Amino acid sequence: MSNQNYGVTLNTSDKTIISRASGFIKVEDAAEIIRQLKDAIQKVNTKDYALIIDGKDAKTVSADVVPLLQEVMNVYTNTPFKAKYMVELSAGIQANQVKRVAGESANELVKIGSIEAAIADFKSL
């Protein structure tokens, strides 16, 4: 996975699940992110964990990826995490796409500057 521009990391010591994406995400990439996310969620009690989403370096997605983006946002919002963070997006176009796809559920995600800041904030809860 080291050469891929996406991935889901389960960190049991920090009690975090980090979902990251950068560059252009294709349909098969989005499907793999969903698979990895669901796999990580099944391994832990999410009520004790923080979800951290880092898509700040991702490009806007094409129309064929939007349904999968909606599915992953549904997983993010319908899973009961102790805290949910989203690294602030670097481009306004990305933020607009996330808002269109996620709707009101995007408001559940605390905007934060970095993964490290999210972990530090979560540890202080």
Coordinates of N, CA, C and O in Angstrom, one line a residue:
M1 N 0.8 -1.2 0.0 CA 0.0 0.0 0.0 C 0.9 1.3 0.0 O 0.4 2.4 -0.2
S2 N 2.1 1.1 0.2 CA 3.0 2.3 0.3 C 3.0 3.2 -0.9 O 3.2 4.4 -0.8
N3 N 2.7 2.7 -2.1 CA 2.7 3.5 -3.3 C 1.3 4.0 -3.7 O 1.2 4.6 -4.7
Q4 N 0.4 3.8 -2.8 CA -1.0 4.2 -3.1 C -1.3 5.5 -2.4 O -0.6 5.9 -1.4
N5 N -2.2 6.3 -3.0 CA -2.5 7.6 -2.5 C -3.7 7.6 -1.6 O -4.3 8.6 -1.4
Y6 N -4.0 6.5 -1.0 CA -5.1 6.4 0.0 C -4.8 5.3 1.0 O -3.9 4.4 0.7
G7 N -5.6 5.2 2.0 CA -5.4 4.1 3.0 C -6.2 4.4 4.3 O -6.5 5.6 4.6
V8 N -6.4 3.4 5.0 CA -7.1 3.5 6.3 C -6.1 2.8 7.3 O -5.7 1.7 7.1
T9 N -5.8 3.6 8.4 CA -4.9 3.1 9.4 C -5.6 3.0 10.7 O -6.2 3.9 11.2
L10 N -5.5 1.8 11.3 CA -6.0 1.6 12.6 C -4.9 1.6 13.6 O -3.9 0.9 13.5
N11 N -4.9 2.6 14.5 CA -3.9 2.8 15.5 C -4.5 2.5 16.9 O -5.2 3.3 17.5
T12 N -4.2 1.3 17.4 CA -4.8 0.9 18.7 C -4.2 1.7 19.9 O -4.9 1.9 20.9
S13 N -2.9 2.1 19.8 CA -2.3 2.8 20.9 C -2.9 4.2 21.1 O -3.1 4.7 22.2
D14 N -3.2 4.9 20.0 CA -3.8 6.2 20.0 C -5.3 6.2 20.0 O -6.0 7.2 20.1
K15 N -5.8 5.0 19.7 CA -7.3 4.7 19.6 C -7.8 5.6 18.4 O -8.8 6.4 18.6
T16 N -7.2 5.6 17.3 CA -7.6 6.3 16.1 C -7.8 5.4 14.9 O -7.1 4.4 14.8
I17 N -8.7 5.8 14.0 CA -8.8 5.3 12.7 C -8.6 6.5 11.8 O -9.4 7.4 11.8
I18 N -7.6 6.4 11.0 CA -7.2 7.5 10.1 C -7.5 7.1 8.7 O -7.0 6.1 8.2
S19 N -8.4 7.8 8.0 CA -8.7 7.6 6.6 C -8.1 8.7 5.8 O -8.4 9.9 6.0
R20 N -7.1 8.4 4.9 CA -6.5 9.5 4.1 C -6.6 9.2 2.6 O -6.7 8.1 2.2
A21 N -6.6 10.3 1.9 CA -6.6 10.2 0.4 C -5.9 11.4 -0.1 O -6.0 12.5 0.4
S22 N -5.2 11.2 -1.2 CA -4.6 12.3 -1.9 C -4.6 12.1 -3.4 O -4.8 10.9 -3.8
G23 N -4.4 13.1 -4.2 CA -4.4 12.9 -5.6 C -5.8 12.6 -6.2 O -6.8 13.0 -5.6
F24 N -5.8 12.0 -7.3 CA -7.1 11.6 -8.0 C -7.5 10.2 -7.5 O -6.7 9.2 -7.6
I25 N -8.7 10.1 -7.0 CA -9.3 8.9 -6.5 C -10.2 8.3 -7.5 O -11.1 9.0 -8.0
K26 N -9.9 7.1 -8.0 CA -10.8 6.4 -9.0 C -11.8 5.5 -8.3 O -11.7 5.3 -7.0
V27 N -12.7 5.0 -9.0 CA -13.8 4.1 -8.5 C -13.2 3.0 -7.6 O -13.6 2.7 -6.5
E28 N -12.2 2.3 -8.2 CA -11.6 1.1 -7.5 C -10.9 1.6 -6.2 O -10.9 0.9 -5.2
D29 N -10.3 2.8 -6.2 CA -9.7 3.3 -5.0 C -10.7 3.6 -3.9 O -10.5 3.2 -2.8
A30 N -11.8 4.2 -4.3 CA -12.9 4.5 -3.4 C -13.5 3.3 -2.8 O -13.7 3.2 -1.6
A31 N -13.7 2.3 -3.6 CA -14.2 1.0 -3.1 C -13.3 0.3 -2.1 O -13.7 -0.2 -1.1
E32 N -12.0 0.4 -2.4 CA -11.0 -0.1 -1.5 C -10.9 0.7 -0.2 O -10.8 0.1 0.9
I33 N -11.1 2.0 -0.2 CA -11.1 2.8 1.0 C -12.3 2.3 1.9 O -12.2 2.1 3.1
I34 N -13.5 2.1 1.3 CA -14.6 1.7 2.0 C -14.4 0.3 2.6 O -14.7 0.1 3.8
R35 N -13.8 -0.6 1.9 CA -13.5 -2.0 2.4 C -12.5 -1.9 3.6 O -12.8 -2.5 4.6
Q36 N -11.5 -1.1 3.4 CA -10.5 -0.9 4.5 C -11.1 -0.3 5.8 O -10.9 -0.7 6.9
L37 N -12.0 0.7 5.5 CA -12.6 1.4 6.6 C -13.6 0.4 7.4 O -13.5 0.4 8.6
K38 N -14.4 -0.3 6.7 CA -15.3 -1.2 7.3 C -14.5 -2.3 8.1 O -14.9 -2.7 9.2
D39 N -13.4 -2.8 7.5 CA -12.6 -3.8 8.2 C -12.0 -3.2 9.5 O -12.0 -3.9 10.5
A40 N -11.5 -2.0 9.5 CA -11.0 -1.4 10.7 C -12.0 -1.2 11.7 O -11.8 -1.5 12.9
I41 N -13.2 -0.8 11.3 CA -14.3 -0.5 12.2 C -14.8 -1.8 12.9 O -15.1 -1.8 14.1
Q42 N -14.7 -2.9 12.2 CA -15.2 -4.2 12.8 C -14.2 -4.7 13.9 O -14.6 -5.5 14.7
K43 N -13.0 -4.2 13.9 CA -12.0 -4.7 14.8 C -12.0 -4.0 16.2 O -11.3 -4.5 17.1
V44 N -12.7 -2.9 16.3 CA -12.6 -2.1 17.6 C -14.0 -1.7 18.0 O -15.0 -1.7 17.2
N45 N -14.1 -1.2 19.3 CA -15.3 -0.5 19.8 C -15.1 0.9 19.4 O -14.4 1.7 20.0
T46 N -15.8 1.4 18.3 CA -15.6 2.7 17.8 C -16.0 3.8 18.8 O -15.5 4.9 18.7
K47 N -16.8 3.5 19.8 CA -17.2 4.5 20.8 C -16.0 4.9 21.6 O -16.1 6.0 22.3
D48 N -14.9 4.2 21.5 CA -13.7 4.6 22.3 C -12.6 5.2 21.3 O -11.5 5.5 21.8
Y49 N -13.0 5.3 20.1 CA -12.0 5.7 19.0 C -12.4 7.1 18.4 O -13.5 7.4 18.4
A50 N -11.3 7.7 17.8 CA -11.5 8.9 17.0 C -11.4 8.5 15.6 O -10.5 7.7 15.2
L51 N -12.2 9.1 14.7 CA -12.1 9.0 13.3 C -11.4 10.2 12.8 O -11.8 11.3 13.2
I52 N -10.3 10.1 12.1 CA -9.6 11.2 11.5 C -9.6 11.1 10.0 O -9.1 10.1 9.5
I53 N -10.1 12.0 9.3 CA -10.2 12.0 7.8 C -9.2 13.0 7.3 O -9.3 14.2 7.7
D54 N -8.3 12.6 6.4 CA -7.4 13.5 5.8 C -7.4 13.4 4.3 O -6.9 12.5 3.7
G55 N -8.2 14.3 3.7 CA -8.3 14.4 2.3 C -7.8 15.7 1.7 O -8.2 16.1 0.6
K56 N -7.0 16.4 2.5 CA -6.6 17.8 2.1 C -5.8 17.8 0.8 O -5.9 18.8 0.1
D57 N -5.2 16.7 0.4 CA -4.4 16.7 -0.8 C -5.1 15.9 -1.9 O -4.5 15.7 -3.0
A58 N -6.4 15.6 -1.7 CA -7.2 14.9 -2.7 C -7.7 15.9 -3.7 O -8.0 17.0 -3.4
K59 N -7.9 15.4 -4.9 CA -8.5 16.3 -6.0 C -10.0 16.0 -5.9 O -10.5 15.0 -5.4
T60 N -10.7 16.9 -6.6 CA -12.2 16.6 -6.7 C -12.4 15.3 -7.5 O -11.5 15.0 -8.3
V61 N -13.5 14.6 -7.2 CA -13.7 13.3 -7.8 C -14.6 13.4 -9.0 O -15.4 14.4 -9.1
S62 N -14.5 12.5 -9.9 CA -15.4 12.5 -11.1 C -16.8 11.9 -10.7 O -16.9 11.4 -9.6
A63 N -17.7 12.1 -11.6 CA -19.1 11.8 -11.3 C -19.3 10.3 -10.9 O -20.1 10.0 -10.1
D64 N -18.5 9.4 -11.5 CA -18.6 8.0 -11.3 C -18.1 7.6 -9.9 O -18.5 6.6 -9.3
V65 N -17.4 8.5 -9.2 CA -16.9 8.2 -7.9 C -17.8 8.8 -6.8 O -17.8 8.3 -5.7
V66 N -18.6 9.8 -7.2 CA -19.5 10.4 -6.2 C -20.4 9.5 -5.4 O -20.4 9.6 -4.1
P67 N -21.0 8.4 -6.0 CA -21.8 7.5 -5.1 C -21.0 6.8 -4.1 O -21.4 6.6 -3.0
L68 N -19.7 6.5 -4.4 CA -18.9 5.8 -3.4 C -18.4 6.8 -2.4 O -18.3 6.5 -1.2
L69 N -18.2 8.1 -2.7 CA -17.9 9.1 -1.8 C -19.1 9.3 -0.8 O -18.9 9.4 0.4
Q70 N -20.3 9.2 -1.3 CA -21.5 9.3 -0.5 C -21.5 8.1 0.5 O -21.8 8.3 1.6
E71 N -21.2 6.9 0.0 CA -21.2 5.7 0.8 C -20.2 5.9 1.9 O -20.5 5.6 3.1
V72 N -19.0 6.3 1.6 CA -18.0 6.5 2.7 C -18.4 7.5 3.7 O -18.2 7.4 4.9
M73 N -19.0 8.6 3.2 CA -19.5 9.6 4.2 C -20.6 9.1 5.1 O -20.6 9.4 6.3
N74 N -21.4 8.2 4.5 CA -22.4 7.5 5.3 C -21.8 6.6 6.4 O -22.3 6.6 7.6
V75 N -20.7 5.9 6.1 CA -20.0 5.1 7.1 C -19.4 6.0 8.1 O -19.6 5.8 9.3
Y76 N -18.8 7.1 7.7 CA -18.3 8.1 8.7 C -19.3 8.6 9.7 O -19.1 8.6 10.9
T77 N -20.5 9.0 9.1 CA -21.5 9.6 10.0 C -22.3 8.6 10.7 O -22.8 8.9 11.8
N78 N -22.5 7.4 10.2 CA -23.4 6.4 10.9 C -22.7 5.6 11.9 O -23.3 4.8 12.6
T79 N -21.4 5.7 12.0 CA -20.6 4.9 12.9 C -20.4 5.7 14.2 O -19.9 6.9 14.1
P80 N -20.7 5.2 15.4 CA -20.6 6.0 16.6 C -19.2 6.1 17.1 O -18.7 5.3 17.9
F81 N -18.4 7.0 16.6 CA -17.1 7.3 17.1 C -17.1 8.2 18.3 O -18.1 9.0 18.5
K82 N -16.1 8.2 19.2 CA -16.0 9.1 20.3 C -15.8 10.5 19.8 O -16.3 11.5 20.4
A83 N -15.1 10.7 18.7 CA -14.8 12.0 18.1 C -14.6 11.8 16.6 O -14.1 10.7 16.2
K84 N -14.9 12.8 15.9 CA -14.7 12.7 14.4 C -14.1 14.0 14.0 O -14.6 15.1 14.3
Y85 N -12.9 13.9 13.2 CA -12.2 15.0 12.8 C -12.0 15.0 11.3 O -11.9 13.9 10.7
M86 N -11.9 16.2 10.7 CA -11.5 16.2 9.3 C -10.4 17.3 9.1 O -10.6 18.4 9.5
V87 N -9.3 16.9 8.6 CA -8.2 17.8 8.3 C -8.8 18.8 7.3 O -9.4 18.5 6.3
E88 N -8.6 20.1 7.6 CA -9.1 21.2 6.7 C -8.6 21.0 5.3 O -7.4 20.8 5.1
L89 N -9.5 21.2 4.4 CA -9.2 21.0 3.0 C -8.5 22.2 2.4 O -8.8 23.3 2.8
S90 N -7.5 22.0 1.5 CA -6.7 23.1 1.1 C -7.3 23.8 -0.1 O -6.9 24.9 -0.4
A91 N -8.3 23.3 -0.7 CA -9.0 24.0 -1.9 C -10.5 24.1 -1.6 O -11.1 23.2 -1.2
G92 N -11.0 25.3 -2.0 CA -12.4 25.6 -1.8 C -13.3 24.6 -2.6 O -14.4 24.3 -2.2
I93 N -12.8 24.2 -3.8 CA -13.5 23.3 -4.7 C -13.8 22.0 -3.9 O -14.9 21.4 -4.0
Q94 N -12.7 21.5 -3.3 CA -12.9 20.2 -2.5 C -13.9 20.4 -1.4 O -14.8 19.5 -1.2
A95 N -13.8 21.5 -0.7 CA -14.8 21.7 0.4 C -16.2 21.7 -0.1 O -17.1 21.2 0.5
N96 N -16.4 22.4 -1.2 CA -17.7 22.5 -1.8 C -18.3 21.1 -2.2 O -19.4 20.8 -2.0
Q97 N -17.4 20.3 -2.8 CA -17.8 18.9 -3.2 C -18.2 18.1 -2.0 O -19.2 17.4 -2.0
V98 N -17.4 18.2 -0.9 CA -17.7 17.4 0.3 C -19.0 17.9 0.9 O -19.9 17.1 1.3
K99 N -19.3 19.2 0.9 CA -20.5 19.7 1.4 C -21.7 19.2 0.6 O -22.8 18.8 1.1
R100 N -21.5 19.2 -0.8 CA -22.6 18.7 -1.7 C -22.9 17.2 -1.4 O -24.0 16.8 -1.4
V101 N -21.9 16.5 -1.3 CA -22.0 15.0 -1.2 C -22.5 14.6 0.2 O -23.4 13.8 0.4
A102 N -21.9 15.2 1.2 CA -22.2 14.8 2.6 C -23.4 15.5 3.2 O -24.0 15.0 4.1
G103 N -23.7 16.7 2.7 CA -24.9 17.5 3.3 C -24.6 17.8 4.7 O -23.5 18.2 5.1
E104 N -25.6 17.7 5.5 CA -25.6 18.1 6.9 C -24.6 17.2 7.7 O -24.0 17.7 8.7
S105 N -24.4 16.0 7.3 CA -23.5 15.1 8.0 C -22.1 15.6 8.1 O -21.3 15.3 9.0
A106 N -21.7 16.5 7.1 CA -20.3 17.1 7.2 C -20.1 17.9 8.4 O -19.0 18.1 8.9
N107 N -21.2 18.4 9.0 CA -21.1 19.3 10.2 C -20.7 18.5 11.4 O -20.3 19.1 12.4
E108 N -20.8 17.1 11.4 CA -20.4 16.3 12.5 C -18.9 16.2 12.6 O -18.4 15.7 13.6
L109 N -18.2 16.6 11.6 CA -16.7 16.5 11.6 C -16.1 17.7 12.1 O -16.3 18.8 11.5
V110 N -15.3 17.6 13.1 CA -14.6 18.8 13.6 C -13.4 19.1 12.7 O -12.6 18.3 12.4
K111 N -13.4 20.3 12.2 CA -12.3 20.7 11.3 C -11.1 21.0 12.1 O -11.1 21.7 13.1
I112 N -9.9 20.5 11.6 CA -8.7 20.6 12.4 C -7.5 20.7 11.4 O -7.7 20.4 10.2
G113 N -6.4 21.3 11.8 CA -5.3 21.6 10.9 C -4.5 20.4 10.5 O -3.9 20.4 9.4
S114 N -4.4 19.3 11.2 CA -3.5 18.2 10.9 C -3.9 16.9 11.6 O -4.7 17.0 12.6
I115 N -3.4 15.8 11.2 CA -3.7 14.5 11.9 C -3.1 14.6 13.3 O -3.7 14.2 14.2
E116 N -1.9 15.2 13.4 CA -1.3 15.3 14.7 C -2.1 16.1 15.7 O -2.2 15.8 16.9
A117 N -2.7 17.2 15.2 CA -3.5 18.1 16.0 C -4.8 17.3 16.4 O -5.2 17.5 17.6
A118 N -5.3 16.5 15.5 CA -6.5 15.7 15.9 C -6.2 14.7 17.0 O -7.0 14.6 17.9
I119 N -5.1 14.0 16.8 CA -4.7 13.1 17.9 C -4.5 13.8 19.2 O -5.0 13.3 20.2
A120 N -3.8 14.9 19.2 CA -3.6 15.7 20.5 C -4.9 16.1 21.1 O -5.1 16.0 22.3
D121 N -5.8 16.6 20.2 CA -7.1 17.0 20.7 C -7.9 15.9 21.3 O -8.5 16.0 22.4
F122 N -7.9 14.7 20.6 CA -8.6 13.5 21.1 C -8.0 13.1 22.4 O -8.8 12.7 23.3
K123 N -6.7 13.1 22.6 CA -6.1 12.7 23.8 C -6.5 13.6 25.0 O -6.5 13.1 26.2
S124 N -6.9 14.8 24.7 CA -7.3 15.7 25.8 C -8.7 15.6 26.2 O -9.2 16.2 27.1
L125 N -9.5 14.8 25.5 CA -10.9 14.6 25.8 C -11.1 13.8 27.1 O -10.4 13.0 27.4

